[in-house]
């Protein structure tokens, strides 16, 4: 098997992917157009926080994992190139191919200029189905002057990882999907995953179009499941004695359902789920197929964000101190990423109501400050946030915040809205009005 691999696009996913390959014994050449990231890799320093990234880069950065801004190095120093550049959303909801096309043009040109017989290109970015067949392969044929499967092959190898858990996601995925232009190329990519993965995952080999569709379908299904759980959670809040956790824990054991992404609480956010949902709708429209379920998912998710705002405003009506403390700003724990984060959407709405907001997050304050500037106060600790607020909203399933809120000595009356029901109400004391999303609130309103 080929031990030298290149990764083009060292962003939130690509950098971790390169680091995982290096950790599992490959020699990796990373390519990015941002010099800051390239220098970081070569100096063995993580440019942002993602669990284990720092540790992996310290071990391999500048040694078996080197980086460059030159796409030619990917071609000349390796035989397989993974492309993991961003595919931002177009105004119609589809994914833009522009960064992939630009990367492939540089790589294709370098291959044409080289003396190499063969190269494998692996697209791992999320794309609109048919992009590989209709856009990427013709583009590569044009730039390389070669024919598919003669001078190069192409695979589509989507990633199913989530931010805050990227490295674990790459090393222990539930599944791997490989779309292949030839079985030889597919076997090479399978061998890489077999060496990289620690859990011997099922690997599904298929045509490129099926792999592209599988990626979009998987995320659309997950967001449907999340939205279902959110609807159930909202229902439980209205019915005396009801608790969404009791129900989802039980019915999630049914193999037809499964317990994952089935908690009920906040809207889904992040860089993938909201836009993948929209892309599915756009895709269905393109082929004249109705996508009412997924359209409803999109609406339910918007509603879930509005629901949280209503909940917080309702609690503020009953509270003397009108300051809202937000504990957790990122869209999931362990990441500084705040894209489409329910906490950020909540803050925007509270500010429109002229409500004073004090926010705390161990990783995401800088990104939040870049949006709201001085309109929001930033606490330097969770304790400071709690001390200065009349209503505290706990938005993340975070063990440290749970411990802190349960051990805090509350001297004034305060309302805590626990969006994922992670707190033990009994530990909070009688100064706290405890409100759980998804559970009938016994303290009554
Ligand atoms: N973020 C997620 O949770 C997630 C999960 C699954 C799939 N994906 C998909 O993975 C892809 C990458 O996502 P990301 O979050 O890592 O993106 P990102 O924006 O964090 O990183 C993209 C990187 O590509 C670099 N780049 C752009 N053009 C380039 C070029 N021509 N040559 C070399 N480098 C170039 C950028 O400088 C940047 O560092 C997207 O298609 C995304 O939809 C993301």
Coordinates of C-alpha atoms and ligand atoms in Angstrom, one line a residue:
X1 CA 0.0 0.0 0.0
X2 CA 1.0 3.6 -0.7
X3 CA 2.4 5.1 2.5
X4 CA 2.5 8.7 1.3
X5 CA -0.7 10.6 1.1
X6 CA -1.6 14.2 0.5
X7 CA -4.5 16.2 2.0
X8 CA -5.6 19.4 0.2
X9 CA -7.5 21.7 2.5
X10 CA -6.3 21.8 6.1
X11 CA -9.4 23.2 7.7
X12 CA -11.6 21.9 10.5
X13 CA -11.7 18.4 8.9
X14 CA -8.7 18.2 6.7
X15 CA -6.2 19.1 9.4
X16 CA -7.5 16.4 11.7
X17 CA -7.6 13.9 8.8
X18 CA -4.0 14.6 8.0
X19 CA -3.1 14.3 11.7
X20 CA -4.9 11.0 12.0
X21 CA -3.1 9.6 8.9
X22 CA 0.2 10.6 10.4
X23 CA -0.7 9.1 13.8
X24 CA -1.4 5.8 12.0
X25 CA 2.0 5.7 10.2
X26 CA 1.4 7.5 6.9
X27 CA 3.7 10.2 5.6
X28 CA 1.4 13.1 5.0
X29 CA 1.8 16.2 2.8
X30 CA -0.8 18.8 3.6
X31 CA -1.7 21.6 1.2
X32 CA -3.6 24.8 2.1
X33 CA -3.7 28.2 0.6
X34 CA -3.5 29.8 4.1
X35 CA 0.1 30.2 5.1
X36 CA -0.8 30.6 8.8
X37 CA -2.2 27.0 8.8
X38 CA 0.8 25.6 6.9
X39 CA 3.2 27.2 9.3
X40 CA 1.2 25.9 12.3
X41 CA 1.5 22.3 11.0
X42 CA 5.2 22.6 10.3
X43 CA 5.7 24.0 13.8
X44 CA 3.7 21.2 15.3
X45 CA 1.1 23.5 16.8
X46 CA -2.7 23.3 16.5
X47 CA -4.1 26.5 15.0
X48 CA -7.4 26.0 16.8
X49 CA -8.9 23.7 19.4
X50 CA -10.2 20.3 18.5
X51 CA -9.7 17.4 21.0
X52 CA -6.4 15.6 20.5
X53 CA -5.3 17.8 17.5
X54 CA -2.6 19.5 19.5
X55 CA -1.2 16.2 20.8
X56 CA -1.1 14.7 17.3
X57 CA 0.4 17.7 15.7
X58 CA 3.0 18.0 18.4
X59 CA 4.0 14.4 17.6
X60 CA 3.9 14.5 13.8
X61 CA 3.8 18.2 12.6
X62 CA 7.0 19.1 10.7
X63 CA 8.1 15.5 10.8
X64 CA 5.9 12.9 9.1
X65 CA 3.1 15.5 8.6
X66 CA 4.5 18.4 6.6
X67 CA 2.5 21.2 5.0
X68 CA 2.9 23.5 2.0
X69 CA 1.0 26.0 -0.1
X70 CA 2.2 24.3 -3.3
X71 CA -0.3 21.9 -4.9
X72 CA 2.5 20.5 -7.0
X73 CA 4.0 18.9 -3.9
X74 CA 0.9 16.8 -3.4
X75 CA 1.3 15.4 -6.9
X76 CA 5.0 15.0 -6.9
X77 CA 5.5 13.6 -3.3
X78 CA 2.4 11.3 -3.1
X79 CA 0.2 9.1 -5.3
X80 CA -3.1 9.7 -3.5
X81 CA -4.6 13.1 -2.8
X82 CA -7.7 13.7 -0.5
X83 CA -9.5 17.0 -1.2
X84 CA -11.2 18.4 1.8
X85 CA -11.8 22.1 1.0
X86 CA -14.9 24.0 2.0
X87 CA -18.1 23.7 -0.1
X88 CA -20.0 26.8 1.0
X89 CA -23.8 27.1 0.3
X90 CA -25.0 29.0 -2.8
X91 CA -28.0 31.3 -2.4
X92 CA -30.3 28.5 -3.7
X93 CA -29.1 26.1 -1.0
X94 CA -26.8 23.9 -3.2
X95 CA -23.1 23.5 -2.3
X96 CA -20.6 25.5 -4.3
X97 CA -17.9 23.6 -6.0
X98 CA -15.7 26.6 -6.5
X99 CA -12.9 25.7 -4.0
X100 CA -12.8 22.1 -5.2
X101 CA -12.6 23.2 -8.8
X102 CA -9.8 25.6 -8.0
X103 CA -7.9 22.9 -6.1
X104 CA -8.4 20.3 -8.8
X105 CA -7.2 22.7 -11.5
X106 CA -3.9 23.3 -9.6
X107 CA -3.5 19.6 -9.0
X108 CA -4.5 18.6 -12.5
X109 CA -2.1 21.0 -14.0
X110 CA 0.7 19.8 -11.7
X111 CA 0.0 16.2 -12.8
X112 CA 0.2 17.1 -16.5
X113 CA 3.6 18.8 -15.9
X114 CA 4.9 15.8 -13.9
X115 CA 6.4 12.6 -15.2
X116 CA 4.1 10.4 -13.2
X117 CA 1.9 7.7 -14.8
X118 CA -1.0 7.8 -12.4
X119 CA -2.6 9.6 -9.5
X120 CA -5.7 9.0 -7.4
X121 CA -7.9 12.0 -6.4
X122 CA -10.3 11.5 -3.5
X123 CA -13.0 14.1 -3.0
X124 CA -14.1 14.1 0.6
X125 CA -15.9 17.5 0.8
X126 CA -19.7 17.4 0.8
X127 CA -20.9 18.0 -2.7
X128 CA -24.2 18.1 -4.7
X129 CA -24.8 14.6 -6.2
X130 CA -23.5 14.3 -9.8
X131 CA -20.8 16.9 -9.2
X132 CA -18.0 14.3 -9.5
X133 CA -19.2 12.8 -12.7
X134 CA -20.4 16.1 -14.4
X135 CA -17.9 18.6 -13.1
X136 CA -14.8 17.2 -11.4
X137 CA -13.9 14.3 -13.8
X138 CA -14.2 16.4 -16.9
X139 CA -12.2 19.2 -15.3
X140 CA -9.4 16.8 -14.4
X141 CA -9.4 15.3 -17.9
X142 CA -9.1 18.8 -19.3
X143 CA -6.2 19.9 -17.0
X144 CA -4.3 16.6 -17.0
X145 CA -4.8 15.8 -20.7
X146 CA -5.5 12.3 -19.6
X147 CA -8.5 10.0 -19.5
X148 CA -10.3 8.7 -16.4
X149 CA -8.8 5.4 -15.1
X150 CA -6.0 5.7 -17.6
X151 CA -3.8 8.6 -16.1
X152 CA -5.8 9.1 -12.9
X153 CA -8.8 7.7 -10.9
X154 CA -11.3 9.4 -8.7
X155 CA -13.1 8.3 -5.6
X156 CA -15.7 10.1 -3.5
X157 CA -15.1 9.4 0.2
X158 CA -17.4 11.5 2.4
X159 CA -16.8 12.1 6.1
X160 CA -19.3 11.4 8.8
X161 CA -17.6 13.2 11.7
X162 CA -18.8 16.0 13.9
X163 CA -16.9 19.0 15.3
X164 CA -15.7 18.6 18.8
X165 CA -15.2 14.9 18.0
X166 CA -13.4 14.9 14.7
X167 CA -10.4 12.8 15.5
X168 CA -12.4 10.1 17.3
X169 CA -14.8 10.2 14.3
X170 CA -12.0 9.6 11.8
X171 CA -10.4 6.9 13.9
X172 CA -13.6 5.1 14.9
X173 CA -16.3 5.8 12.4
X174 CA -19.6 3.9 12.4
X175 CA -19.2 3.4 8.7
X176 CA -17.0 4.3 5.7
X177 CA -18.4 4.9 2.2
X178 CA -16.3 4.8 -0.8
X179 CA -17.6 5.8 -4.3
X180 CA -15.0 4.6 -6.9
X181 CA -14.3 5.2 -10.5
X182 CA -12.4 1.9 -10.6
X183 CA -12.2 -1.0 -8.1
X184 CA -8.4 -0.7 -8.0
X185 CA -8.7 2.9 -6.7
X186 CA -11.5 1.9 -4.3
X187 CA -9.2 -0.9 -2.9
X188 CA -6.4 1.6 -2.3
X189 CA -8.7 3.9 -0.4
X190 CA -10.2 1.0 1.6
X191 CA -6.7 0.0 2.6
X192 CA -6.0 3.5 3.9
X193 CA -9.2 3.4 6.1
X194 CA -8.3 -0.1 7.3
X195 CA -5.0 1.1 8.5
X196 CA -6.3 4.3 10.0
X197 CA -9.4 3.1 11.7
X198 CA -9.2 1.5 15.2
X199 CA -12.6 -0.1 15.2
X200 CA -12.7 -2.1 11.9
X201 CA -15.8 -0.3 10.6
X202 CA -18.0 -1.6 7.9
X203 CA -16.8 -0.2 4.6
X204 CA -19.3 0.1 1.8
X205 CA -17.9 0.4 -1.8
X206 CA -20.2 1.7 -4.4
X207 CA -20.5 4.0 -7.5
X208 CA -19.6 7.6 -7.0
X209 CA -23.2 8.8 -7.5
X210 CA -24.5 6.5 -4.7
X211 CA -21.7 7.7 -2.4
X212 CA -22.6 11.3 -3.1
X213 CA -26.3 10.6 -2.4
X214 CA -25.5 8.5 0.7
X215 CA -23.7 11.5 2.3
X216 CA -26.6 13.9 1.7
X217 CA -29.2 11.3 2.7
X218 CA -27.5 10.4 6.0
X219 CA -27.4 14.0 7.3
X220 CA -31.0 14.6 6.1
X221 CA -32.1 11.5 8.1
X222 CA -30.3 12.6 11.2
X223 CA -31.8 16.1 11.2
X224 CA -35.2 14.5 10.7
X225 CA -34.6 12.4 13.8
X226 CA -33.4 15.4 15.8
X227 CA -36.4 17.4 14.8
X228 CA -38.7 14.5 15.8
X229 CA -37.1 14.3 19.2
X230 CA -37.5 18.1 19.6
X231 CA -41.2 18.0 18.7
X232 CA -41.6 15.3 21.3
X233 CA -39.7 17.3 23.9
X234 CA -42.0 20.3 23.3
X235 CA -45.0 18.1 23.8
X236 CA -43.6 16.6 27.0
X237 CA -43.3 20.1 28.5
X238 CA -47.0 20.6 28.2
X239 CA -48.2 17.3 29.8
X240 CA -48.0 16.9 33.6
X241 CA -45.4 14.2 34.5
X242 CA -44.0 13.9 31.0
X243 CA -40.2 13.6 30.5
X244 CA -38.7 13.3 27.0
X245 CA -35.6 11.4 28.3
X246 CA -37.7 8.7 29.9
X247 CA -39.5 8.1 26.6
X248 CA -36.5 8.4 24.2
X249 CA -34.3 6.2 26.4
X250 CA -36.9 3.5 26.2
X251 CA -38.0 3.7 22.6
X252 CA -34.4 4.4 21.4
X253 CA -33.6 0.8 22.4
X254 CA -35.9 -0.4 19.5
X255 CA -33.4 -1.2 16.7
X256 CA -35.6 0.6 14.2
X257 CA -35.0 3.8 16.1
X258 CA -31.6 3.7 18.0
X259 CA -30.7 6.1 20.9
X260 CA -28.3 8.4 19.1
X261 CA -29.2 12.0 18.2
X262 CA -32.6 11.4 19.8
X263 CA -32.5 13.5 23.0
X264 CA -34.8 16.4 22.3
X265 CA -33.6 19.9 23.4
X266 CA -32.2 22.6 21.1
X267 CA -32.2 23.1 17.4
X268 CA -29.4 21.5 15.4
X269 CA -26.7 23.9 14.3
X270 CA -23.1 23.9 13.1
X271 CA -21.5 24.1 9.7
X272 CA -23.2 21.0 8.3
X273 CA -26.7 20.0 9.5
X274 CA -28.6 23.2 8.7
X275 CA -27.1 23.6 5.2
X276 CA -27.1 19.9 4.4
X277 CA -30.9 20.0 5.1
X278 CA -31.3 22.9 2.7
X279 CA -29.1 21.2 0.1
X280 CA -31.3 18.1 0.2
X281 CA -34.4 20.2 -0.5
X282 CA -32.6 22.0 -3.4
X283 CA -31.6 18.6 -4.8
X284 CA -35.1 17.2 -4.6
X285 CA -36.4 20.3 -6.3
X286 CA -33.9 20.0 -9.1
X287 CA -35.2 16.5 -10.0
X288 CA -38.9 17.5 -9.5
X289 CA -39.3 15.3 -6.4
X290 CA -41.2 16.5 -3.3
X291 CA -39.2 16.7 -0.1
X292 CA -41.9 17.7 2.3
X293 CA -40.4 15.8 5.2
X294 CA -37.1 17.6 4.9
X295 CA -38.8 21.0 4.4
X296 CA -40.7 20.3 7.6
X297 CA -37.4 19.5 9.3
X298 CA -36.1 22.9 8.3
X299 CA -39.2 24.6 9.6
X300 CA -39.2 22.7 12.9
X301 CA -35.6 23.6 13.4
X302 CA -36.3 27.3 12.9
X303 CA -39.2 26.9 15.3
X304 CA -37.1 25.3 17.9
X305 CA -34.8 28.3 18.0
X306 CA -37.8 30.6 18.4
X307 CA -39.2 28.3 21.1
X308 CA -36.1 28.8 23.2
X309 CA -36.4 32.6 22.8
X310 CA -40.0 32.5 24.0
X311 CA -39.1 30.3 26.9
X312 CA -36.3 32.7 28.1
X313 CA -38.5 35.8 27.6
X314 CA -41.3 34.0 29.6
X315 CA -39.0 33.3 32.5
X316 CA -37.7 36.8 32.4
X317 CA -41.2 38.1 33.0
X318 CA -41.2 36.3 36.4
X319 CA -37.7 37.3 37.4
X320 CA -36.5 40.5 39.1
X321 CA -33.0 40.5 37.7
X322 CA -33.5 40.9 33.9
X323 CA -30.0 39.9 32.9
X324 CA -29.7 36.6 31.0
X325 CA -26.6 34.5 31.4
X326 CA -25.7 32.2 28.6
X327 CA -23.5 29.2 29.6
X328 CA -22.2 27.7 26.3
X329 CA -21.9 29.6 23.0
X330 CA -20.7 26.9 20.6
X331 CA -23.2 24.7 18.8
X332 CA -21.9 21.5 20.5
X333 CA -19.3 21.1 23.3
X334 CA -15.5 21.0 22.7
X335 CA -15.4 23.4 19.8
X336 CA -15.0 27.1 19.3
X337 CA -17.3 27.0 16.3
X338 CA -20.5 29.0 16.7
X339 CA -22.0 28.7 13.2
X340 CA -25.8 28.4 13.4
X341 CA -25.4 27.9 17.2
X342 CA -28.8 28.1 19.1
X343 CA -27.0 30.1 21.8
X344 CA -25.9 32.7 19.2
X345 CA -29.4 32.9 17.7
X346 CA -30.8 33.3 21.2
X347 CA -28.4 36.2 22.0
X348 CA -29.3 38.0 18.7
X349 CA -33.0 37.9 19.7
X350 CA -32.5 39.0 23.3
X351 CA -30.4 41.9 22.1
X352 CA -33.3 43.0 19.9
X353 CA -35.4 43.1 23.1
X354 CA -32.7 45.3 24.7
X355 CA -32.0 42.6 27.2
X356 CA -28.7 42.6 29.0
X357 CA -26.7 39.4 28.2
X358 CA -23.7 38.0 29.9
X359 CA -22.1 35.1 28.2
X360 CA -19.5 32.4 29.0
X361 CA -17.8 29.6 27.1
X362 CA -14.4 28.1 27.6
X363 CA -13.6 28.0 23.8
X364 CA -16.0 30.2 21.8
X365 CA -15.8 33.7 23.4
X366 CA -13.5 35.2 20.7
X367 CA -15.8 34.0 17.9
X368 CA -18.8 35.4 19.7
X369 CA -17.1 38.7 20.4
X370 CA -16.4 39.0 16.7
X371 CA -20.2 39.0 16.1
X372 CA -21.6 41.0 19.0
X373 CA -18.7 43.1 20.1
X374 CA -19.5 45.1 23.2
X375 CA -23.3 44.5 22.9
X376 CA -22.7 41.4 25.0
X377 CA -20.8 41.2 28.3
X378 CA -18.3 38.3 28.4
X379 CA -17.7 36.6 31.8
X380 CA -14.3 35.3 32.5
X381 CA -15.7 32.3 34.3
X382 CA -19.0 30.4 34.6
X383 CA -19.3 31.6 38.2
X384 CA -19.1 35.2 37.1
X385 CA -21.8 34.6 34.5
X386 CA -24.1 32.9 37.1
X387 CA -23.5 35.6 39.7
X388 CA -24.6 38.4 37.3
X389 CA -27.7 36.9 35.9
X390 CA -31.3 36.5 36.9
X391 CA -31.9 33.8 34.3
X392 CA -29.2 31.4 33.2
X393 CA -29.5 29.3 30.1
X394 CA -27.3 26.2 30.0
X395 CA -27.0 25.3 26.3
X396 CA -24.4 22.6 26.2
X397 CA -24.2 19.0 27.5
X398 CA -20.9 19.8 29.3
X399 CA -19.7 17.9 32.3
X400 CA -17.7 20.8 33.7
X401 CA -20.6 23.2 33.6
X402 CA -22.9 20.6 35.1
X403 CA -20.5 20.1 38.1
X404 CA -20.1 23.8 38.5
X405 CA -23.8 24.6 38.5
X406 CA -24.5 21.8 40.9
X407 CA -21.8 22.9 43.3
X408 CA -22.4 26.6 43.1
X409 CA -23.6 28.4 46.3
X410 CA -26.6 30.4 45.1
X411 CA -27.1 33.4 47.4
X412 CA -29.9 35.1 45.3
X413 CA -33.0 33.8 43.5
X414 CA -32.2 32.6 40.0
X415 CA -33.8 30.7 37.2
X416 CA -31.8 28.0 35.4
X417 CA -33.0 26.8 32.0
X418 CA -31.4 23.4 31.4
X419 CA -31.7 22.8 27.7
X420 CA -30.5 19.2 27.8
X421 CA -31.7 18.2 31.3
X422 CA -28.2 17.4 32.5
X423 CA -28.5 18.9 36.0
X424 CA -29.6 17.1 39.1
X425 CA -32.3 19.4 40.4
X426 CA -31.9 18.2 44.0
X427 CA -28.4 19.6 44.1
X428 CA -29.4 23.1 43.1
X429 CA -31.0 24.2 46.4
X430 CA -34.2 26.2 46.9
X431 CA -33.0 29.6 45.6
X432 CA -33.1 28.1 42.1
X433 CA -36.1 27.8 39.9
X434 CA -35.2 24.9 37.7
X435 CA -36.7 24.8 34.2
X436 CA -36.0 21.9 31.9
X437 CA -36.6 21.9 28.2
X438 CA -38.5 18.7 27.3
X439 CA -39.9 18.0 30.8
X440 CA -43.1 19.2 32.5
X441 CA -42.0 21.9 34.8
X442 CA -43.2 21.0 38.3
X443 CA -42.4 24.4 39.8
X444 CA -45.3 25.5 37.5
X445 CA -45.7 28.5 35.3
Ligands
LIG1 N1 -17.2 20.7 9.5 C1 -17.9 19.6 9.6 O1 -18.4 19.2 10.7 C2 -18.0 18.6 8.4 C3 -18.4 17.3 8.6 C4 -18.5 16.5 7.4 C5 -18.2 17.0 6.2 N2 -17.8 18.3 6.1 C6 -17.4 18.8 4.8 O2 -16.0 18.8 4.7 C7 -15.6 19.9 3.8 C8 -14.6 20.7 4.5 O3 -15.1 21.3 5.7 P1 -14.3 22.1 6.8 O4 -15.3 22.4 7.9 O5 -13.0 21.4 7.1 O6 -13.9 23.4 6.0 P2 -13.0 24.6 6.4 O7 -13.5 25.9 5.8 O8 -12.7 24.6 7.9 O9 -11.6 24.3 5.7 C9 -11.4 24.4 4.3 C10 -9.9 24.6 4.1 O10 -9.6 24.5 2.7 C11 -8.7 25.5 2.4 N3 -8.7 25.8 0.9 C12 -9.6 26.4 0.2 N4 -9.3 26.4 -1.1 C13 -8.2 25.7 -1.2 C14 -7.3 25.3 -2.3 N5 -7.6 25.6 -3.6 N6 -6.2 24.6 -2.0 C15 -5.9 24.2 -0.8 N7 -6.7 24.6 0.3 C16 -7.8 25.3 0.1 C17 -9.0 26.7 3.2 O11 -8.0 27.6 3.4 C18 -9.4 26.0 4.5 O12 -8.3 25.9 5.4 C19 -16.9 20.7 3.4 O13 -17.3 20.2 2.2 C20 -17.8 20.3 4.5 O14 -19.2 20.4 4.1 C21 -17.6 19.1 7.2

